[in-house]
Short mmCIF file of C-alpha atoms in Angstrom, two decimals:
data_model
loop_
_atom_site.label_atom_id
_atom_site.label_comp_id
_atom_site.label_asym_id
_atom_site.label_seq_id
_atom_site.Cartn_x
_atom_site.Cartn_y
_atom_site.Cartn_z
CA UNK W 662 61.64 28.60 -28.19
CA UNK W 663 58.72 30.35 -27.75
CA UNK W 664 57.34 32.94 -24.80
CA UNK W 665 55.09 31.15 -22.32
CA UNK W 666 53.85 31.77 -18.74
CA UNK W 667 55.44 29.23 -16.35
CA UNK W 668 52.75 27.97 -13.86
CA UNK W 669 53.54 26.68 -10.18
CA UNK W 670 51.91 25.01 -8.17
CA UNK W 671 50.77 27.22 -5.75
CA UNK W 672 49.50 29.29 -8.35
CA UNK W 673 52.13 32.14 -9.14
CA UNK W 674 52.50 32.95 -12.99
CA UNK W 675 55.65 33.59 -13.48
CA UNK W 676 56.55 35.53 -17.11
CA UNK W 677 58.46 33.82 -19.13
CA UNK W 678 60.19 35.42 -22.16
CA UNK W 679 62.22 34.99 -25.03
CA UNK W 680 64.45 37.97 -26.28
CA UNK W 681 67.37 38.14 -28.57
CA UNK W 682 71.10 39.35 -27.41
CA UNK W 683 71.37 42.09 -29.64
CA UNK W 684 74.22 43.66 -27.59
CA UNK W 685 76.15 41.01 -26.82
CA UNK W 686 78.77 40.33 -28.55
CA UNK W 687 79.91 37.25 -30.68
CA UNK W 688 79.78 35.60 -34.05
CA UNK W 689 75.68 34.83 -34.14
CA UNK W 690 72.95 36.28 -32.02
CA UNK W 691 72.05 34.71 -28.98
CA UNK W 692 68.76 34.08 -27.62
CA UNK W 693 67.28 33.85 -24.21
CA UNK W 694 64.66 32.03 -22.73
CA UNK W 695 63.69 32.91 -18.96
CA UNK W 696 62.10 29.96 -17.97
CA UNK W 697 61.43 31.49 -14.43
CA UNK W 698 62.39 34.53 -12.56
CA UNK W 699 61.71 33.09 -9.08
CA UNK W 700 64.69 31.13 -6.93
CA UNK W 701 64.28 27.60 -7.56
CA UNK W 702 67.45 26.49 -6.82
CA UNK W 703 71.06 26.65 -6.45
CA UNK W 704 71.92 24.16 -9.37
CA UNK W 705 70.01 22.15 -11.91
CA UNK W 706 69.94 19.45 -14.29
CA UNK W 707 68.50 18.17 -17.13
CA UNK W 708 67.05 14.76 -18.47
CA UNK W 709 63.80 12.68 -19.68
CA UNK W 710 61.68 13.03 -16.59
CA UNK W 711 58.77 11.48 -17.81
CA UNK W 712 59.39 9.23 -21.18
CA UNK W 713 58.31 11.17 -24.07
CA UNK W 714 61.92 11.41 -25.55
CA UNK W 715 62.28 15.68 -24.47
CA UNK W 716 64.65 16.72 -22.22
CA UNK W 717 63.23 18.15 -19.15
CA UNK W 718 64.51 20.57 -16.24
CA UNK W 719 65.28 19.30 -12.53
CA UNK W 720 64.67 22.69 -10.45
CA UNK W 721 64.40 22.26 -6.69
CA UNK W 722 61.10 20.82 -5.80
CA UNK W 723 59.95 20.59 -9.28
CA UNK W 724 60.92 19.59 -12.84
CA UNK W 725 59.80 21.66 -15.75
CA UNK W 726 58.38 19.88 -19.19
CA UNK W 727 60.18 20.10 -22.52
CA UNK W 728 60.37 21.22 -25.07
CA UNK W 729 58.59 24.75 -24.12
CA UNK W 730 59.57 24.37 -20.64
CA UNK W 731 56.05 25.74 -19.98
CA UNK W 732 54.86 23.96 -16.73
CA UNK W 733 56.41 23.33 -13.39
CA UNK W 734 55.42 20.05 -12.18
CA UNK W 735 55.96 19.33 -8.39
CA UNK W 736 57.67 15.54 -7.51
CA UNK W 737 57.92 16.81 -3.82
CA UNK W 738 57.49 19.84 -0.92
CA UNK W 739 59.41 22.87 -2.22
CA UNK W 740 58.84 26.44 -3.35
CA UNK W 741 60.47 29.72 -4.37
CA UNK W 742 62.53 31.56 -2.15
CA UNK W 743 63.49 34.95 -1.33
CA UNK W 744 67.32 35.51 -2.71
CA UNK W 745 68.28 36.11 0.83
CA UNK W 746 68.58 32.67 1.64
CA UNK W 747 69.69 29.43 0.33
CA UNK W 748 67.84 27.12 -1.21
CA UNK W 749 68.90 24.12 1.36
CA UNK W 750 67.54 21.31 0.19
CA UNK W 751 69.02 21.73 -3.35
CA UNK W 752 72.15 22.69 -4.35
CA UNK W 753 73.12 20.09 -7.51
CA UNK W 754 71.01 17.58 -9.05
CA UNK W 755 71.24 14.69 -11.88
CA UNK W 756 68.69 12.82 -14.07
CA UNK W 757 69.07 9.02 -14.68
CA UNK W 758 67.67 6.23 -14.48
CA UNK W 759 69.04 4.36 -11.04
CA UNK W 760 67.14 1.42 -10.39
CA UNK W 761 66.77 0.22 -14.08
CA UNK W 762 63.31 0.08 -14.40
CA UNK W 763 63.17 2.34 -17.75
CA UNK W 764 62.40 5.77 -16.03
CA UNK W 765 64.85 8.43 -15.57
CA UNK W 766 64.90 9.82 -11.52
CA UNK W 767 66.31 12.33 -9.50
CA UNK W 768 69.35 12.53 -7.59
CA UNK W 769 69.63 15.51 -5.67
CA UNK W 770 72.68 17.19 -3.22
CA UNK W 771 71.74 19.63 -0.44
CA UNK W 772 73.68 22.31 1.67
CA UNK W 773 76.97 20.87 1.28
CA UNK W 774 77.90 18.25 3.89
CA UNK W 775 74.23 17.68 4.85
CA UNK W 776 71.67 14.28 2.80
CA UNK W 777 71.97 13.17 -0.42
CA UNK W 778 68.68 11.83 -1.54
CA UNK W 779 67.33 9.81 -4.10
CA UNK W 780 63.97 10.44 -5.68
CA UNK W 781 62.36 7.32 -7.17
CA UNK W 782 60.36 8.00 -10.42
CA UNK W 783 56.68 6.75 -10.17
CA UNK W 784 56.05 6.34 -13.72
CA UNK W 785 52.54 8.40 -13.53
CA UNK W 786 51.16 11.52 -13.66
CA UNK W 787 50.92 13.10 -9.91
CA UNK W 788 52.26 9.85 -8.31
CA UNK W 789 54.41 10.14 -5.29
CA UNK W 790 58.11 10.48 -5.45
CA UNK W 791 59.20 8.31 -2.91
CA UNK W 792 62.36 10.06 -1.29
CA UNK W 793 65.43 7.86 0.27
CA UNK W 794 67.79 9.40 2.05
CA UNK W 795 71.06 7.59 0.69
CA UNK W 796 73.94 9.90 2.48
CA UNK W 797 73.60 12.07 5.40
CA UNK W 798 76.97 13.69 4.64
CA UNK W 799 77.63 14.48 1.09
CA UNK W 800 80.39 17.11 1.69
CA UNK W 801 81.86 19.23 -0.83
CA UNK W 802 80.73 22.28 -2.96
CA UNK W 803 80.83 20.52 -6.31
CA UNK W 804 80.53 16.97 -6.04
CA UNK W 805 80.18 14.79 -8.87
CA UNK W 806 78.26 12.33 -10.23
CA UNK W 807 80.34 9.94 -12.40
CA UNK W 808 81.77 6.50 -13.41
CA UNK W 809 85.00 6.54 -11.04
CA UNK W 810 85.89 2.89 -11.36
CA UNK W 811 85.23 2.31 -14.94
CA UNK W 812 82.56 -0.61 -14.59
CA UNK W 813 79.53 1.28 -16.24
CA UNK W 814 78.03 2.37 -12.97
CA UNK W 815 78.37 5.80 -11.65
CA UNK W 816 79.35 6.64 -8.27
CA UNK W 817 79.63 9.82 -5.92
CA UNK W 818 82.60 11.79 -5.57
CA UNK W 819 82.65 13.89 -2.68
CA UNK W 820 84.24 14.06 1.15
CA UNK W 821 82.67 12.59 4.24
CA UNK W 822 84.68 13.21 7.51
CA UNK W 823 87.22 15.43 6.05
CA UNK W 824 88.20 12.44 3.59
CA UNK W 825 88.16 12.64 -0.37
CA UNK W 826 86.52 9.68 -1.26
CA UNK W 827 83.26 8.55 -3.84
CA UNK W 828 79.64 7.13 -2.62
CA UNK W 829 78.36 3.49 -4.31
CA UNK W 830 75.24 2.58 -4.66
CA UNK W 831 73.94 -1.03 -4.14
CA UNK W 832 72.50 -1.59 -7.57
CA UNK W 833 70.54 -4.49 -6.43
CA UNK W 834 68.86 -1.84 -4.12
CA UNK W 835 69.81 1.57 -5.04
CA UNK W 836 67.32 2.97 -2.22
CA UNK W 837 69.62 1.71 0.82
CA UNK W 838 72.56 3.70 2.39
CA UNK W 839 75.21 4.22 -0.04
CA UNK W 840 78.81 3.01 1.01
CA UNK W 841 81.53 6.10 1.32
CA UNK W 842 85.13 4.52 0.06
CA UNK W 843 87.26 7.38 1.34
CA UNK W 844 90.59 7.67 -0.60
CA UNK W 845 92.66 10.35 1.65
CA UNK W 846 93.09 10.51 5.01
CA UNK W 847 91.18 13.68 6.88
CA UNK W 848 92.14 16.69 4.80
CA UNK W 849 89.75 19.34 5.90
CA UNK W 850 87.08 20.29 8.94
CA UNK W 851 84.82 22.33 6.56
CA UNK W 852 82.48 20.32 4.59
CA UNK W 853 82.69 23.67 2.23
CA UNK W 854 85.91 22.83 0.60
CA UNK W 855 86.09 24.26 -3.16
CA UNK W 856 86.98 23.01 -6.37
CA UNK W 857 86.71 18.71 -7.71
CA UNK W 858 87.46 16.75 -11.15
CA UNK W 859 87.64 13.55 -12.33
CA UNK W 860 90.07 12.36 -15.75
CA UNK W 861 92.98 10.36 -16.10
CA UNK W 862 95.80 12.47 -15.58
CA UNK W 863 98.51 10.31 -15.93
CA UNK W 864 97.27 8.23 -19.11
CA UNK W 865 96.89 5.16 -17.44
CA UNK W 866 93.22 4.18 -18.65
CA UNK W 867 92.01 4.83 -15.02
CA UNK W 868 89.78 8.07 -13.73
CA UNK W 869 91.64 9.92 -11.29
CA UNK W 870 90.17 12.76 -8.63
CA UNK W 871 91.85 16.09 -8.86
CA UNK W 872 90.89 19.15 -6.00
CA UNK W 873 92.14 22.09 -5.38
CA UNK W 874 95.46 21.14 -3.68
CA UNK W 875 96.74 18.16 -6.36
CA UNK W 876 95.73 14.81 -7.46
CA UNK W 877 95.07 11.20 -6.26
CA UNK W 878 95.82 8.88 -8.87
CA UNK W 879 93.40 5.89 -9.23
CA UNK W 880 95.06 2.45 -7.95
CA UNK W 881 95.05 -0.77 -10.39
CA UNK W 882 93.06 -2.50 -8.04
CA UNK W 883 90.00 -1.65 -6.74
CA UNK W 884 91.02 -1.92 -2.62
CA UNK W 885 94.50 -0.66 -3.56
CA UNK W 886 95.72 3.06 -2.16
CA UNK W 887 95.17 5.91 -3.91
CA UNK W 888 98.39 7.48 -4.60
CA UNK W 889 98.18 11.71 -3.45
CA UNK W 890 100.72 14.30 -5.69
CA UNK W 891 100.65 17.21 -4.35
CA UNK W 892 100.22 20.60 -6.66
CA UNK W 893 99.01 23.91 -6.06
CA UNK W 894 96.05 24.61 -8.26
CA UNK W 895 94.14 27.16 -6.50
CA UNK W 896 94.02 28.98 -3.42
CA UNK W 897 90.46 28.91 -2.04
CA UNK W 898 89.20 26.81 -4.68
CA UNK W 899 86.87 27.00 -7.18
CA UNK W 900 83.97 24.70 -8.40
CA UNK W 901 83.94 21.82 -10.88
CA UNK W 902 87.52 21.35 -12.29
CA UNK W 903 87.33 20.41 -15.95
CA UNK W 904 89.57 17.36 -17.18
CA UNK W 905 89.59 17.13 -21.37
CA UNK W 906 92.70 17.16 -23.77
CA UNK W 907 93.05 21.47 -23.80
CA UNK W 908 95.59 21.28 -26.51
CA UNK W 909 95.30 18.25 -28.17
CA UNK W 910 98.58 16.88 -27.25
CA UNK W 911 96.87 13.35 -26.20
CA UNK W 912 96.92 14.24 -22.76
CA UNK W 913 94.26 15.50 -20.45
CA UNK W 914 94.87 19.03 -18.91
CA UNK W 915 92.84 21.22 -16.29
CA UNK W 916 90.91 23.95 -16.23
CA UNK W 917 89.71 25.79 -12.78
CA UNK W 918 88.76 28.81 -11.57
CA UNK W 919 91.07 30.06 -8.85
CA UNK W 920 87.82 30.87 -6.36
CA UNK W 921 84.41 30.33 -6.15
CA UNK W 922 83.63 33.60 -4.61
CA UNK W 923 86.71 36.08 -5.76
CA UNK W 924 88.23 36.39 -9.07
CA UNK W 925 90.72 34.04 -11.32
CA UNK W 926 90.42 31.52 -14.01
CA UNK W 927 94.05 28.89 -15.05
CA UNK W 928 94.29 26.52 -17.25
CA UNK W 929 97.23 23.87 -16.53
CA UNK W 930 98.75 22.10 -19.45
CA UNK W 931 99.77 18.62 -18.16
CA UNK W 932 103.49 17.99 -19.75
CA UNK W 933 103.70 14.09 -18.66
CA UNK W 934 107.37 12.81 -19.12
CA UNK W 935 108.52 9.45 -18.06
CA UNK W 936 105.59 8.76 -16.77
CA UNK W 937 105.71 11.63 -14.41
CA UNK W 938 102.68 14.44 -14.72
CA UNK W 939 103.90 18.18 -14.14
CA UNK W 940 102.02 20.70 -14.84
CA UNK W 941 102.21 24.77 -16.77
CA UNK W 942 99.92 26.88 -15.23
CA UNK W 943 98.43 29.58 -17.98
CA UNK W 944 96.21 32.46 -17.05
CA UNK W 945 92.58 33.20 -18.69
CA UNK W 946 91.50 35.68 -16.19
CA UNK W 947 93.57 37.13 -13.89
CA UNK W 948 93.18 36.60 -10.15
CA UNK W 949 94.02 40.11 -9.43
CA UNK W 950 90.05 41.42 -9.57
CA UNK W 951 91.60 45.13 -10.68
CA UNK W 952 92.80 43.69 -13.62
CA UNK W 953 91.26 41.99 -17.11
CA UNK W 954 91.61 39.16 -19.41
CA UNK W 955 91.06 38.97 -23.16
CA UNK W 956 88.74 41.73 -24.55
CA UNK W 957 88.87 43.52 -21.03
CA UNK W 958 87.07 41.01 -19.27
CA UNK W 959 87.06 40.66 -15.60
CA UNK W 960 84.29 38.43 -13.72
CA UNK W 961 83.91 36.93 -10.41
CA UNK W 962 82.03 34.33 -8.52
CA UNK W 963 82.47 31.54 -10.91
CA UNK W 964 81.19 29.08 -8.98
CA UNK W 965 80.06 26.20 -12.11
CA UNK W 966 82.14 25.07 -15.10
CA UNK W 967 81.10 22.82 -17.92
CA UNK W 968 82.92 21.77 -21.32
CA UNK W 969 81.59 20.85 -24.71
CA UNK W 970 82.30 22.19 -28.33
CA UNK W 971 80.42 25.00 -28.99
CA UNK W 972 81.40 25.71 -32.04
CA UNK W 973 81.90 22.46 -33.69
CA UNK W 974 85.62 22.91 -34.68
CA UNK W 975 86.78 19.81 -33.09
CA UNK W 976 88.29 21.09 -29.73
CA UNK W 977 86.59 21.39 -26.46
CA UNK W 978 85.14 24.53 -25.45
CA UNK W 979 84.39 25.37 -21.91
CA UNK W 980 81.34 27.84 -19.92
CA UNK W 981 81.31 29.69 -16.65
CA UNK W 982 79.65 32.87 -15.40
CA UNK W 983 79.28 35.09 -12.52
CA UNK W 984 77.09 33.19 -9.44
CA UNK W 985 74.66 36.17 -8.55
CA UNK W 986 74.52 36.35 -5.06
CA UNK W 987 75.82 33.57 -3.55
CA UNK W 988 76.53 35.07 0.11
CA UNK W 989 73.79 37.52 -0.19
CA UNK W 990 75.55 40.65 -1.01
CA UNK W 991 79.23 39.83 0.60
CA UNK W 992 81.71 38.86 -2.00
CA UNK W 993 83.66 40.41 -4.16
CA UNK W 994 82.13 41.90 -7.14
CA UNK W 995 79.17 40.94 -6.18
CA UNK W 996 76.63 43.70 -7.37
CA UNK W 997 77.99 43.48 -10.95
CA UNK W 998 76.22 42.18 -13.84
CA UNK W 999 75.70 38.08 -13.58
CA UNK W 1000 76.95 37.16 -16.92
CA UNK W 1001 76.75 34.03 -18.80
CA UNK W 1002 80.29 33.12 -21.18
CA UNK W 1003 81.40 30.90 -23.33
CA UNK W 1004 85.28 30.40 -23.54
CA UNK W 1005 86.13 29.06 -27.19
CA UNK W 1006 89.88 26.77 -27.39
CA UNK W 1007 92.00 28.35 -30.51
CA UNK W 1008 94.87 27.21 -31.49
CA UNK W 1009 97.87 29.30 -31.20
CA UNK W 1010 100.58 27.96 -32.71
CA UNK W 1011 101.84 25.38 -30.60
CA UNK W 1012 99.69 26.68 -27.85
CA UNK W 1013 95.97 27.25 -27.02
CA UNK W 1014 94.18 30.91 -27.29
CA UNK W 1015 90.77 31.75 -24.85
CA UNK W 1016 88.41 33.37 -27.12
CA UNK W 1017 85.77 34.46 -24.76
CA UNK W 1018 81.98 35.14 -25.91
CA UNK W 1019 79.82 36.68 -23.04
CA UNK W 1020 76.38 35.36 -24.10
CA UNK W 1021 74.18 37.32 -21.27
CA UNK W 1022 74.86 39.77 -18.52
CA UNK W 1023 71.44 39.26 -16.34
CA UNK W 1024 71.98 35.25 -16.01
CA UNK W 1025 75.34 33.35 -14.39
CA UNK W 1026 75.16 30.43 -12.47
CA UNK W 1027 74.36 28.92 -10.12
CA UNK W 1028 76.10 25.83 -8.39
CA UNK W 1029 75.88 23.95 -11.54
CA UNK W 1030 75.73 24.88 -15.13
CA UNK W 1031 74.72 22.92 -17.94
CA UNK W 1032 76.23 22.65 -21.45
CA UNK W 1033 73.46 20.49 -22.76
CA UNK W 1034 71.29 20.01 -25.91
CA UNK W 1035 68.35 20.93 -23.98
CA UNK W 1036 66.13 21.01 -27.44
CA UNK W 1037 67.68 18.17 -29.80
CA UNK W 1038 68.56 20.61 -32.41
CA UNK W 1039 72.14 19.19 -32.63
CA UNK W 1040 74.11 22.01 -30.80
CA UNK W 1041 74.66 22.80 -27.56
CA UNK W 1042 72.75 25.38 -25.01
CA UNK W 1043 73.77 27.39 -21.85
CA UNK W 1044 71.40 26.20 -19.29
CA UNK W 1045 71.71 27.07 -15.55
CA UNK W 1046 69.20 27.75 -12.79
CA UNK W 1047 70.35 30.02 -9.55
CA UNK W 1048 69.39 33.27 -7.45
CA UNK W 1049 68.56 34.62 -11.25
CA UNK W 1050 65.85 32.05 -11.87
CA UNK W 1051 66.04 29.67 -14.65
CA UNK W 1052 67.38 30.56 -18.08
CA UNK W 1053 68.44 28.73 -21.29
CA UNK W 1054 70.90 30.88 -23.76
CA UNK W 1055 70.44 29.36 -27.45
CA UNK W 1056 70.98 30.45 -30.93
#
């Protein structure tokens, strides 16, 4: 990737580099491309945006052109904004194509609890994005955007009222109101609530929802009750719990950080017997901020998760990092560096060893992080956008 000036808009160039990683740590170097300095956006996302086969970035107001991520093209009203805020009208976004008319578009969550809107892809250069409003309470700090019911349509999993539930879309009309199944009864008050997954848990074929507090598992039918089990995997709660086969036992396991805004990072290793899922908590990081993990590590404020294989060995890797200023200035650890790691599954035995690889130390995340083949060179990228600006870590 090579160093080019990112142009807005409203005219501010923007210097974007391209450096390697020669202290960091790790098996081969690691490179990193500032797309942007300036605060786009709490979370980002990746996809097609305009049909010429290149990923693109999804930034707030604006999605950036692939493959040199060069040029900052506006689809509605936005701009960069002073760290000491939040960027409220974008928080998590997704790329894909929602009304099937061949054009990838843009789904994008605000301030948690407030719209979820659609953006409608014109098809043209400087056409209007039409927006359409399809929740005005998508609640939740990490909802997700995902194929719940297994019928090759993805729906949103969030809370509206206090409930756990998941958003459909009319696919004859994706632009109307989306329809909120809720699956709990009233849990919460706060539409803040940290820390959501989706997997099947109890090996049943069907996705179930796991949060902070335990699990609901997924009915056979479709207007059947969601059955709640109860089990204690974080305190406050972190951000997007991660549901993939840890240890390659054939079952899926957990991983979660402990709190979005403090310290801690578990993995639970589901031992189903009889049909019955338990779980074995096992530390990565300790929750204790005063204390370190493997190789003396000790972050906080990891606030987005993602899994893939990083290293092409067959098992499922996972990434994190340190959200840089998420309450302006008022968390814990939240003047040191933002960095940007890469946790690598070993086995160990009969058990599972976190190998972790801190890629950056001026990055993090934001809301969401992506691990992505943002280029097409066959392996996979840290991408993320946040109160850092917007960075991809390659090699």
């Amino acid at each position: 990737m090579k160093s080019h000036a990112l142009l807005l808009p409203a005219g501010v160039l923007l210097a974007a580099v391209s450096f390697s990683l020669a202290n960091t740590p790790g098996r081969s170097a690691w490179k990193k491309h500032v797309v942007t300095r300036e605060f786009l956006t709490e979370g980002l996302s990746a996809g097609d945006v305009d049909g010429d086969g290149v990923k693109d970035l999804v930034a707030g107001a604006f999605w950036i052109k692939g493959p040199d991520f060069k040029e900052a093209k506006p689809y509605r009203e936005g701009k960069a904004m002073p760290i000491g805020s939040y960027m409220e009208d974008s928080f998590l976004s997704w790329v894909e194509d929602l009304d099937g008319d061949g054009k990838n578009d843009i789904l994008m969550a605000s301030h948690p609890g407030k719209d979820l809107t659609l953006y409608i892809n014109p098809g043209k250069e400087g056409g209007e994005w039409v927006a359409h409003r399809v929740m005005t309470e998508a609640a939740h700090e990490s909802p997700m955007w995902v194929d719940i019911d297994g019928d090759g349509k993805k729906e949103f999993v969030c809370m509206q009222g206090g409930k756990f539930g998941y958003a459909e879309a009319d696919w004859s009309d994706v632009t109307k109101p989306w329809t909120f199944i809720a699956i709990s009864d009233k849990r919460t008050d706060t539409p803040y609530l940290h820390g959501i997954g989706v997997g099947d848990l109890n090996g049943d074929g069907r996705m179930d929802i796991v949060e902070k507090d335990g699990w609901f598992e997924q009915p056979k039918e479709k207007d059947g009750k969601w059955t709640w089990h109860q089990y204690r995997f974080s305190g406050p709660g972190g951000a997007q719990m991660l549901v993939f086969d840890v240890d390659q036992d054939g079952d899926n396991d957990v991983v979660t950080a402990l709190n979005g805004h403090g310290y801690g990072l578990f993995w639970y290793e589901n031992e189903t017997k009889d049909g019955k899922v338990n779980f074995t908590p096992h530390e990565i990081l300790p929750e204790d901020g005063s204390k370190t993990g493997p190789g003396g590590l000790q972050f906080s404020q990891l606030h987005a998760l993602d899994a893939g294989d990083f290293d092409k060995d067959g098992r499922m890797d996972f990434i994190t990092g340190k959200r840089f200023w998420a309450h302006m200035g008022n968390d814990p650890g939240e003047r040191d560096p933002a960095l940007a790691v890469v946790f690598y599954n070993r086995k160990d035995g009969d058990g599972v060893r976190w190998e972790p690889e801190v890629i950056d130390n001026d990055s993090g995340v934001g809301c969401q992080v992506l691990a992505v083949d943002i280029d097409g060179d066959g392996k996979l990228e840290f991408v993320a956008g946040s109160k850092k600006g917007v960075h991809i870590i390659h090699r």
